[in-house]
Amino acid sequence: MAPDRSSLSRREYVRALVAAGGASALSACLDAVGGGDERSGVDAPPGTDDPDSLPGRQHAWNGALSSDDDGNVQLPAHHVLLALSLHEGPDEDARETTEAALRTLERAYEWSNDGLVFTIGYTPAYFRRYHGSIPDSVDLPEPVALTDRENPTFDEFDAVVHLASDRPEVVLEAEEGLVGDRETVNGVDVETDLGSVFDRLDDRRRTGFVGEGLPADRTDLSGVPDSVPEEAPFFMGFRSGFRESQATEDRVTIEDGPFAGGTTQHVSSMDLQLEVWFEQDNHYQRVSKMFSPEHAEGDLVGSVGERLETTNGLSDERIEATAADARERGVVGHAQKAARAREDGEPLLLRRDFNTGDGDRPGLHFLSIQREIGEFVRVREAMTGADLDVPSANNGILHYIFVNRRGNYLIPPRSLRSLPPADPDSEREPID
Amino acid sequence: MLALAGCQRTDGESGDGSEPDPEDGDDSDDDVMAVPEVVEVEDPPDAVYVPTHREAMRMLEPIAAGDLRLAPMLSYPHPFWVIAGGGGSDDEVQRVDPDDGRGVHMMFTLWDDESGVVLPIDDGTQLRISRDGEQVGQPRSPWPMISQEMGFHFGDNVSLPEDGTYSVEVTIPPVSTRKTGDLAGRLEEGVTATFEFVYDDEFRHEVVGGVEYLDEEDWGRRGALAPMDHGGGMEDGDHGDDMGGDEHGDGHGHVDDGHHDDHADDSHHDDHEGHHHVPYSALPDVEAYPGTLLLESRADDRPEETADLPRSGDAAFLSTVTEPGFRLADGDERYLLVSPRTPYNRVPLADMSMTVTIERDGEVVAEPTLEQILDSEYGLHYGASIADVRADDTVTITIESPPQVARHRGYETAFLEMEPVELTVPEVQ
Ligand code: HEM
């Protein structure tokens, strides 16, 4: 059902449309952005007919994305995570159909913020279900609860497509085209869609947004206080994803074996308690808990992180001081804690997380890619900080986040992105 | 000296009990005040002090949560102070004022049913509130808190959209603090429990109307309200000698020992009015601890009561050195047990960090780190095993960070800037 336009600002409205999804949301969105009409669809920069001109890594987004004023990669503003379930075991036809459908998107949209970037990833459940085993050449365990305080449900469906664009109408149109609810995408005919291979799982569909000003626009949601800072790109009020605290795409790419050129993806979804965060804690306490107590004392962050440019300001010294801060200051920062998991000074995760208003409640879909799921688990353990002598409420941001889903995925290299077998080097396994 | 504060609604109460329109979010139409008009102590001492009034609350029936029991209590939303740091910048402590009057201050005391020990620590407890199966607001982690009347508890102000019956699911993760005595190896599983309550005019009448002012001359005086009578619910009739403490801090006559003495071993009995007894988080008094009590100076008399113990930031420090081979020590070593507590009601001060320096003839002989421990007999304390300690050694306890627990009125100015506690070992056993 399309959201009610009258009570929302334009930006609120288009985000509500992305959250709603479907053909009517798309047409309403096209109306609202005025970039095209229902028949001709969106008017975004076109894609390419030459698939080889695109990177071999599905997750190679950074080179195509724009940068913020400080030179940090700027993630597209609008996101959809499309959950897919296979009708039946994959066969050669299904592979070809999947590949053709994905190529249609590449032909339709430029690989950029203004066009579309996307990945398709597969769960361990997919490999287990259809190929009898999980690839042993990559570290892709089944998702599990990672802390004592969560009881998540797990992504057990087969695949997820992550669509991202600065244009809300593009993520909606691409999604409709993929599932066969639309005949053209950005003026390109949809000859093949995923509908004959996959079901879209509507109740597992996730959406979100990231960027300056977007969270403050969502005070229409209950649980989002008016005090969310105007310029903040994330609900919790600070910039995130500085170049120096992100892993490079090389660092997260699988190097050996049949899936070389791929990566692994973890997606966790969490509720956020913003009323306590903004209306009980003060800014000094928020900076202490998000970055480090030294960031608060030295006023290093500014109101939303504008004082930080390409780094979160964590020197090796401050990272090492985490355990001492726990005891001597009674509080540690989230970033400070998580940075303890860096290896040889290098972050392990490339975070591409985004805010959400799914379910009409504020939350975060935390999405990160890394070479091995085990690396994600190590970073999450560093974030949990069970080793730190610090009370729970002052242990970074744990007091404010409530994890309710987790999923692990393999994002194969582009050449293997369509219904990959568990061991692509061996003979193609018999088709059911 | 005094300031009016916190009145959310001035249209008074009416006794007609009429239902407010549930669709009507506009507070001003309500018949019953959701929050009482309170007078605050304007310039309280940097110490535990007597507030102007006792709060009223509704006690709900305690419920089981695995091996734990949980006693929910509800009051009107009221100010409290949250802390992240606390030794240095003023910004490390923040007063929280309820954002709008509609709602409750939701609290619960949590204890181990078997030993009766109140759990004074938090590992990430969560609340999820719903009404008619619909989630109300976001999940939240209540703050670990101390109050004079309630002792250690979990609590937060929770806005409620309208009158009705609410259901609260409480999730308690495993207790990660080191547990000893009868608690060793226990409470390792997360547990969940659910309780319900009704938010309506009657509730507001009860908690707002139940506020009792103390004699004005006591406001802001050093001392504390006595623990509330948990068994009797709101009907706590006798307030004649409810407060303790005085200018000299001798603390006589404030806590009725026979009545509120919640030693772990005798706290677990049902009380008079058919309510389940809810233990108060009081630690045992001085005589219950083993070993040699450390003194500020050799010449001092051995303190008989918590109020006579050495203080820092107005916290009373009970520190003893045990005989060798004590059950909490490693092997044949002695055990240094440090039990900081509120000076009048003996509420444990959790989530501190402290280091210790032991000196002999001007030389440092040991610098153990104190670890927070939850023991079935001695409750929450901080301990270290010590290889060698002798009579006349100086033991200096340095507080690295003060108790990181939220505070209710009367505790917010205490236990913040905490000077080192310098003690001497009078003898060893
Ligand atoms: C609501 C949830 C979260 C918020 C608001 C948040 C926010 C932030 C912010 C503001 C920073 C500092 C800026 C930067 O370094 O880019 C940061 C750093 C970081 N966060 Fe989070 N984060 C959240 C959840 C997570 C989760 C679930 C993980 C998973 C382990 C995580 C891992 C990291 C890492 C690895 C860093 C960088 C550490 C380094 O510099 O090496 N974050 N986060």
XYZ file of N, CA and C in Angstrom, chain A residues 174-384:
633
model
N 14.522 -1.174 -10.408
C 15.399 -2.327 -10.619
C 14.797 -3.565 -9.960
N 14.253 -3.372 -8.786
C 13.645 -4.497 -8.081
C 12.437 -5.035 -8.852
N 11.594 -4.126 -9.306
C 10.401 -4.548 -10.049
C 10.796 -5.251 -11.335
N 11.829 -4.729 -11.986
C 12.302 -5.361 -13.217
C 12.843 -6.760 -12.940
N 13.607 -6.885 -11.872
C 14.221 -8.181 -11.542
C 13.175 -9.252 -11.303
N 12.119 -8.891 -10.614
C 11.131 -9.916 -10.288
C 10.059 -10.051 -11.368
N 10.188 -9.264 -12.447
C 9.276 -9.451 -13.568
C 7.989 -8.661 -13.467
N 7.969 -7.673 -12.585
C 6.768 -6.846 -12.477
C 6.856 -5.591 -13.338
N 7.843 -5.538 -14.220
C 8.023 -4.348 -15.024
C 8.641 -4.708 -16.358
N 8.207 -4.068 -17.411
C 8.685 -4.476 -18.732
C 9.957 -3.785 -19.165
N 10.169 -2.578 -18.658
C 11.415 -1.899 -18.999
C 12.067 -1.361 -17.740
N 13.377 -1.276 -17.770
C 14.100 -0.632 -16.676
C 15.015 0.416 -17.292
N 14.803 1.638 -16.885
C 15.552 2.775 -17.441
C 15.553 2.731 -18.964
N 14.409 2.360 -19.520
C 14.270 2.343 -20.974
C 14.761 1.071 -21.635
N 15.319 0.145 -20.883
C 15.818 -1.110 -21.456
C 14.759 -2.189 -21.259
N 14.476 -2.949 -22.312
C 13.471 -4.006 -22.177
C 13.940 -5.103 -21.226
N 13.019 -5.536 -20.395
C 13.322 -6.672 -19.518
C 12.879 -7.931 -20.250
N 13.860 -8.628 -20.850
C 13.487 -9.835 -21.586
C 13.449 -11.031 -20.659
N 14.332 -11.000 -19.670
C 14.414 -12.122 -18.731
C 14.347 -11.567 -17.320
N 13.565 -12.227 -16.489
C 13.552 -11.801 -15.097
C 13.733 -13.013 -14.201
N 13.862 -12.739 -12.880
C 14.145 -13.823 -11.939
C 12.893 -14.586 -11.514
N 11.751 -14.095 -11.956
C 10.488 -14.653 -11.469
C 10.318 -16.138 -11.696
N 10.920 -16.665 -12.779
C 10.736 -18.092 -13.040
C 11.690 -18.941 -12.193
N 12.653 -18.293 -11.567
C 13.662 -19.026 -10.792
C 13.436 -18.847 -9.286
N 13.152 -17.618 -8.883
C 13.068 -17.290 -7.453
C 11.693 -16.712 -7.108
N 11.314 -16.910 -5.845
C 10.246 -16.126 -5.237
C 10.871 -14.985 -4.464
N 10.253 -13.835 -4.572
C 10.664 -12.741 -3.687
C 9.959 -12.949 -2.347
N 10.690 -12.911 -1.245
C 10.075 -13.088 0.074
C 9.761 -11.703 0.643
N 8.494 -11.325 0.499
C 8.130 -9.953 0.871
C 8.367 -9.655 2.343
N 8.129 -10.647 3.191
C 8.282 -10.367 4.621
C 9.743 -10.318 5.038
N 10.645 -10.665 4.135
C 12.074 -10.581 4.455
C 12.746 -9.417 3.708
N 11.941 -8.679 2.990
C 12.475 -7.550 2.233
C 12.925 -6.483 3.211
N 14.113 -5.932 3.006
C 14.625 -4.890 3.895
C 15.027 -3.687 3.062
N 14.876 -2.528 3.654
C 15.185 -1.302 2.919
C 15.897 -0.334 3.841
N 16.484 0.683 3.251
C 17.108 1.668 4.112
C 17.689 2.833 3.350
N 18.353 3.677 4.102
C 18.841 4.941 3.565
C 20.012 5.400 4.409
N 20.881 6.168 3.785
C 22.014 6.713 4.528
C 22.417 8.020 3.869
N 22.789 8.968 4.675
C 23.260 10.236 4.131
C 22.831 11.398 5.005
N 23.600 12.473 4.855
C 23.368 13.665 5.648
C 21.908 14.106 5.576
N 21.318 14.304 6.727
C 19.970 14.840 6.776
C 18.855 13.805 6.693
N 19.168 12.631 6.154
C 18.082 11.657 5.967
C 17.518 11.142 7.298
N 18.377 10.811 8.287
C 17.795 10.342 9.560
C 16.911 11.398 10.230
N 17.351 12.651 10.202
C 16.583 13.706 10.882
C 15.224 13.905 10.223
N 15.114 13.430 8.987
C 13.844 13.489 8.276
C 12.858 12.440 8.737
N 13.319 11.517 9.537
C 12.441 10.414 9.896
C 11.834 10.557 11.281
N 11.709 11.793 11.738
C 11.083 11.978 13.051
C 9.598 11.651 13.013
N 9.085 11.336 11.811
C 7.693 10.858 11.751
C 7.562 9.470 12.361
N 8.670 8.735 12.447
C 8.609 7.394 13.027
C 8.580 7.496 14.538
N 7.775 6.663 15.162
C 7.817 6.668 16.622
C 9.161 6.068 17.021
N 9.762 6.619 18.056
C 11.085 6.145 18.452
C 12.208 6.932 17.824
N 11.888 7.929 16.988
C 12.934 8.814 16.461
C 12.700 10.214 17.035
N 13.496 10.608 18.020
C 13.252 11.902 18.658
C 13.646 13.070 17.759
N 13.061 14.216 18.029
C 13.380 15.423 17.260
C 14.837 15.817 17.404
N 15.476 15.307 18.429
C 16.856 15.724 18.690
C 17.879 15.029 17.801
N 17.480 14.146 16.896
C 18.455 13.590 15.939
C 19.056 14.774 15.168
N 20.397 14.909 15.174
C 20.990 16.097 14.554
C 20.674 16.208 13.067
N 20.418 17.413 12.645
C 20.030 17.716 11.271
C 21.014 17.157 10.236
N 22.324 17.258 10.488
C 23.305 16.873 9.460
C 23.737 15.415 9.561
N 23.226 14.698 10.541
C 23.762 13.354 10.752
C 23.370 12.407 9.625
N 24.336 11.591 9.141
C 24.011 10.609 8.108
C 23.415 9.323 8.684
N 23.652 9.082 9.976
C 23.149 7.873 10.622
C 22.267 8.255 11.800
N 21.328 7.366 12.120
C 20.397 7.619 13.218
C 21.100 7.946 14.532
N 22.234 7.326 14.781
C 22.838 7.565 16.082
C 23.643 8.860 16.119
N 23.573 9.610 15.027
C 24.001 11.001 15.107
C 25.409 11.306 14.662
N 26.153 10.321 14.155
C 27.530 10.589 13.758
C 27.830 10.044 12.370
N 28.839 10.650 11.744
C 29.358 10.093 10.502
C 30.039 8.766 10.802
N 30.069 7.923 9.821
C 30.746 6.637 9.976
C 31.281 6.236 8.621
N 32.202 5.284 8.628
C 32.730 4.800 7.363
C 33.875 5.639 6.825
N 34.673 6.210 7.723
C 35.846 6.977 7.267
C 36.820 6.046 6.536
N 37.464 6.614 5.514
C 38.353 5.818 4.673
C 39.337 4.973 5.497
N 39.928 5.610 6.496
C 40.994 4.902 7.225
C 40.470 3.852 8.196
N 39.181 3.855 8.431
C 38.677 2.816 9.336
C 37.862 1.774 8.582
N 37.961 1.811 7.276
C 37.338 0.797 6.443
C 38.421 -0.080 5.826
N 38.107 -1.362 5.686
C 39.003 -2.223 4.928
C 38.932 -1.813 3.455
N 40.012 -2.059 2.731
C 39.976 -1.819 1.283
C 39.243 -2.993 0.622
N 38.835 -2.792 -0.620
C 38.199 -3.908 -1.327
C 39.183 -5.063 -1.513
N 40.461 -4.752 -1.704
C 41.445 -5.841 -1.803
C 41.478 -6.663 -0.518
N 41.438 -5.932 0.596
C 41.561 -6.638 1.889
C 40.394 -7.589 2.157
N 39.246 -7.300 1.564
C 38.089 -8.155 1.844
C 37.870 -9.210 0.755
N 38.734 -9.201 -0.265
C 38.514 -10.121 -1.385
C 39.163 -11.478 -1.125
N 38.412 -12.519 -1.426
C 38.939 -13.887 -1.302
C 40.049 -14.052 -2.341
N 41.200 -14.563 -1.885
C 42.372 -14.567 -2.774
C 42.569 -15.864 -3.523
N 42.197 -16.964 -2.856
C 42.501 -18.256 -3.472
C 41.243 -19.088 -3.655
N 41.417 -20.111 -4.466
C 40.333 -21.077 -4.639
C 39.357 -20.625 -5.699
N 38.340 -21.447 -5.899
C 37.411 -21.193 -7.005
C 36.641 -19.882 -6.851
N 36.473 -19.416 -5.605
C 35.731 -18.168 -5.418
C 36.646 -16.952 -5.281
N 37.888 -17.092 -5.691
C 38.804 -15.943 -5.672
C 38.145 -14.795 -6.428
N 38.250 -13.605 -5.845
C 37.568 -12.468 -6.460
C 36.204 -12.205 -5.824
N 35.766 -13.144 -4.978
C 34.516 -12.943 -4.245
C 34.796 -12.370 -2.864
N 33.755 -12.353 -2.031
C 33.911 -11.904 -0.653
C 32.794 -12.543 0.169
N 32.842 -12.366 1.487
C 31.722 -12.815 2.308
C 31.009 -11.600 2.870
N 29.731 -11.778 3.135
C 28.918 -10.670 3.617
C 28.178 -11.099 4.877
N 28.182 -10.231 5.868
C 27.330 -10.450 7.038
C 26.282 -9.348 7.053
N 25.034 -9.740 7.267
C 23.973 -8.740 7.415
C 23.299 -9.001 8.754
N 23.314 -8.001 9.630
C 22.529 -8.141 10.853
C 21.588 -6.952 10.929
N 20.412 -7.213 11.468
C 19.428 -6.139 11.583
C 19.191 -5.883 13.049
N 19.099 -4.611 13.390
C 18.917 -4.291 14.808
C 17.977 -3.115 14.996
N 17.269 -3.168 16.130
C 16.471 -2.033 16.563
C 17.383 -1.062 17.297
N 17.056 0.210 17.219
C 17.837 1.220 17.925
C 16.963 1.907 18.977
N 17.544 2.160 20.124
C 16.856 2.891 21.186
C 17.387 4.329 21.170
N 16.770 5.158 20.339
C 17.295 6.513 20.141
C 16.804 7.487 21.204
N 15.678 7.202 21.832
C 15.176 8.142 22.833
C 16.109 8.204 24.024
N 16.551 7.058 24.469
C 17.501 7.051 25.586
C 18.813 7.692 25.138
N 19.262 7.316 23.953
C 20.551 7.804 23.429
C 20.571 9.330 23.316
N 19.502 9.907 22.775
C 19.513 11.356 22.566
C 18.921 12.152 23.721
N 18.018 11.575 24.484
C 17.318 12.394 25.468
C 17.752 12.108 26.888
N 18.544 11.060 27.072
C 19.067 10.817 28.412
C 20.567 11.079 28.433
N 21.317 10.393 27.595
C 22.747 10.687 27.519
C 22.955 12.083 26.945
N 24.057 12.732 27.328
C 24.400 14.014 26.701
C 25.436 13.793 25.592
N 25.752 14.849 24.869
C 26.651 14.717 23.716
C 28.027 14.186 24.133
N 28.491 14.664 25.252
C 29.802 14.223 25.760
C 29.784 12.705 25.994
N 28.708 12.245 26.604
C 28.600 10.806 26.862
C 28.447 10.029 25.557
N 27.698 10.604 24.606
C 27.539 9.920 23.317
C 28.874 9.801 22.587
N 29.664 10.872 22.629
C 30.973 10.811 21.965
C 31.866 9.792 22.672
N 31.827 9.794 24.005
C 32.619 8.798 24.760
C 32.229 7.393 24.348
N 30.950 7.163 24.237
C 30.481 5.805 23.965
C 30.625 5.417 22.493
N 30.567 6.382 21.582
C 30.672 6.052 20.161
C 32.132 5.981 19.724
N 32.948 6.955 20.154
C 34.333 7.008 19.692
C 35.287 6.570 20.804
N 35.517 7.438 21.773
C 36.328 7.073 22.933
C 36.195 8.211 23.933
N 36.476 7.948 25.208
C 36.390 9.044 26.186
C 37.364 10.180 25.852
N 38.485 9.847 25.220
C 39.409 10.922 24.832
C 38.835 11.818 23.746
N 38.075 11.222 22.852
C 37.410 12.045 21.841
C 36.480 13.050 22.513
N 35.832 12.621 23.592
C 34.910 13.527 24.288
C 35.702 14.609 25.011
N 36.726 14.191 25.732
C 37.500 15.145 26.508
C 38.156 16.192 25.619
N 38.690 15.742 24.469
C 39.374 16.671 23.577
C 38.446 17.333 22.566
N 37.169 17.057 22.646
C 36.192 17.586 21.698
C 36.664 17.388 20.251
N 37.037 16.160 19.941
C 37.664 15.862 18.646
C 36.660 15.593 17.531
N 35.399 15.424 17.897
C 34.446 14.918 16.917
C 33.602 16.036 16.292
N 33.268 17.045 17.092
C 32.285 18.031 16.636
C 30.892 17.480 16.843
N 29.897 18.143 16.265
C 28.549 17.692 16.636
C 28.166 16.378 15.979
N 28.576 16.163 14.716
C 28.216 14.894 14.059
C 29.426 14.180 13.461
N 30.631 14.663 13.776
C 31.825 14.059 13.188
C 32.462 14.937 12.142
N 32.029 16.209 12.052
C 32.578 17.094 11.017
C 34.050 17.438 11.269
N 34.508 17.267 12.507
C 35.934 17.534 12.767
C 36.831 16.405 12.275
N 36.227 15.249 12.053
C 37.008 14.110 11.588
C 36.941 14.154 10.070
N 38.029 13.848 9.396
C 37.998 13.972 7.941
C 37.984 12.616 7.247
N 39.150 11.939 7.279
C 39.147 10.625 6.635
C 39.448 9.543 7.651
N 39.500 9.931 8.912
C 39.799 8.936 9.938
C 38.923 9.211 11.136
N 38.681 8.158 11.914
C 37.903 8.362 13.128
C 38.779 8.862 14.272
N 40.035 9.144 13.967
C 40.904 9.756 14.971
C 41.441 8.786 16.006
N 41.351 7.505 15.710
C 41.870 6.530 16.672
C 43.321 6.206 16.342
N 44.238 6.751 17.121
C 45.638 6.380 16.965
C 45.846 5.002 17.592
N 46.960 4.379 17.247
C 47.270 3.081 17.867
C 47.222 3.195 19.382
N 47.692 4.333 19.859
C 47.740 4.541 21.300
C 46.337 4.514 21.925
N 45.412 5.214 21.256
C 44.049 5.248 21.806
C 43.384 3.888 21.729
N 43.702 3.150 20.673
C 43.115 1.815 20.546
C 43.647 0.937 21.671
N 44.968 1.036 21.891
C 45.556 0.224 22.953
C 45.066 0.632 24.330
N 44.629 1.874 24.452
C 44.188 2.358 25.769
C 42.781 1.880 26.132
N 42.168 1.071 25.262
C 40.775 0.682 25.515
C 40.591 0.040 26.891
N 41.436 -0.935 27.200
C 41.262 -1.642 28.478
C 41.495 -0.694 29.652
N 42.475 0.207 29.496
C 42.748 1.172 30.570
C 41.603 2.168 30.701
N 41.050 2.596 29.578
C 39.893 3.506 29.642
C 38.729 2.842 30.377
N 38.552 1.557 30.115
C 37.457 0.839 30.778
C 37.597 0.993 32.288
N 38.781 0.773 32.793
C 38.960 0.843 34.254
C 39.039 2.273 34.767
N 39.807 3.087 34.059
C 40.100 4.398 34.635
C 39.018 5.430 34.353
N 38.278 5.213 33.290
C 37.244 6.194 32.951
C 35.856 5.599 33.022
N 35.772 4.293 33.169
C 34.461 3.660 33.334
C 33.629 3.634 32.068
N 34.247 3.948 30.924
C 33.499 3.967 29.672
C 34.486 3.730 28.527
N 34.044 3.001 27.497
C 34.856 2.846 26.287
C 34.002 3.122 25.064
N 34.680 3.526 23.994
C 33.979 3.866 22.762
C 33.784 2.650 21.869
N 32.698 2.685 21.105
C 32.402 1.622 20.145
C 33.523 1.487 19.106
N 33.904 2.592 18.498
C 34.912 2.527 17.433
C 36.262 2.083 18.002
N 36.577 2.624 19.174
C 37.821 2.275 19.855
C 37.920 0.770 20.112
N 36.826 0.218 20.583
C 36.787 -1.205 20.902
C 36.916 -2.045 19.642
N 36.111 -1.676 18.622
C 36.094 -2.476 17.395
C 37.449 -2.415 16.698
N 38.127 -1.275 16.828
C 39.424 -1.106 16.152
C 40.494 -2.021 16.739
N 40.233 -2.565 17.914
C 41.220 -3.493 18.484
C 41.391 -4.722 17.604
N 40.407 -4.987 16.744
C 40.498 -6.169 15.891
C 41.297 -5.914 14.612
N 41.757 -4.695 14.411
C 42.583 -4.446 13.212
C 43.768 -5.406 13.205
N 44.202 -5.775 12.005
C 45.388 -6.627 11.898
C 46.467 -5.860 11.165
N 47.631 -5.809 11.782
C 48.731 -4.995 11.240
C 48.239 -3.583 10.942
N 47.427 -3.076 11.816
C 46.929 -1.711 11.657
C 45.824 -1.556 10.629
N 45.410 -2.654 10.005
C 44.403 -2.576 8.939
C 43.041 -3.054 9.425
N 41.998 -2.253 9.214
C 40.643 -2.741 9.522
C 40.308 -3.966 8.668
N 39.487 -4.855 9.208
C 39.141 -6.095 8.511
C 37.821 -6.006 7.757
N 36.970 -5.077 8.177
C 35.622 -5.016 7.595
C 35.472 -3.804 6.682
N 34.742 -4.028 5.600
C 34.283 -2.914 4.779
C 32.789 -2.803 5.044
N 32.428 -1.787 5.826
C 31.045 -1.646 6.305
C 30.223 -0.871 5.277
N 29.083 -1.432 4.933
C 28.168 -0.741 4.022
C 26.776 -0.745 4.645
N 26.745 -0.360 5.904
C 25.490 -0.420 6.650
C 24.623 0.794 6.371
N 23.327 0.640 6.625
C 22.401 1.752 6.375
C 21.271 1.752 7.387
N 20.707 2.931 7.593
C 19.571 3.123 8.499
C 18.329 2.505 7.902
N 17.376 2.193 8.761
C 16.100 1.731 8.235
C 14.932 2.221 9.072
N 13.789 2.329 8.400
C 12.522 2.584 9.084
C 11.566 1.427 8.833
N 12.126 0.271 8.457
C 11.270 -0.907 8.218
C 10.457 -1.204 9.470
N 9.213 -1.585 9.260
C 8.339 -1.856 10.403
C 7.956 -0.580 11.130
N 8.207 0.565 10.486
C 7.939 1.878 11.092
C 8.672 2.069 12.405
N 9.878 1.517 12.472
C 10.675 1.701 13.672
C 12.122 1.957 13.268
N 12.837 2.744 14.034
C 14.216 3.035 13.653
C 15.123 1.839 13.900
N 15.963 1.592 12.929
C 16.882 0.473 13.070
C 18.069 0.653 12.158
N 18.909 -0.358 12.164
C 20.077 -0.348 11.302
C 20.189 -1.718 10.661
N 20.406 -1.738 9.341
C 20.806 -2.984 8.701
C 22.315 -2.889 8.576
N 22.978 -3.644 9.420
C 24.434 -3.619 9.409
C 24.897 -4.605 8.363
N 25.572 -4.101 7.340
C 26.045 -4.960 6.265
C 27.540 -4.729 6.156
N 28.303 -5.795 6.258
C 29.737 -5.613 6.043
C 30.262 -6.761 5.214
N 31.316 -6.455 4.454
C 31.968 -7.507 3.688
C 33.385 -7.651 4.209
N 33.876 -8.879 4.156
C 35.184 -9.219 4.672
C 35.603 -10.512 4.001
N 36.901 -10.811 4.059
C 37.373 -12.011 3.343
C 36.753 -13.267 3.940
N 36.642 -13.295 5.265
C 36.119 -14.487 5.944
C 35.075 -14.060 6.965
N 34.041 -14.855 7.109
C 33.053 -14.568 8.159
C 33.741 -14.575 9.531
N 34.736 -15.435 9.680
C 35.480 -15.479 10.953
C 36.061 -14.121 11.330
N 36.416 -13.333 10.342
C 36.934 -11.991 10.642
C 35.825 -11.113 11.191
N 34.654 -11.239 10.592
C 33.536 -10.482 11.153
C 33.320 -10.873 12.608
N 33.344 -12.171 12.853
C 33.089 -12.652 14.217
C 34.142 -12.094 15.176
N 35.371 -12.045 14.746
C 36.428 -11.496 15.618
C 36.185 -10.022 15.914
N 35.798 -9.275 14.892
C 35.545 -7.849 15.123
C 34.339 -7.690 16.056
N 33.336 -8.526 15.843
C 32.148 -8.420 16.708
C 32.510 -8.763 18.149
N 33.418 -9.703 18.324
C 33.862 -10.011 19.691
C 34.599 -8.833 20.304
N 35.405 -8.175 19.487
C 36.109 -6.983 19.992
C 35.096 -5.916 20.396
N 34.019 -5.822 19.625
C 32.968 -4.850 19.930
C 32.206 -5.246 21.194
N 31.958 -6.540 21.363
C 31.279 -7.002 22.585
C 32.124 -6.692 23.810
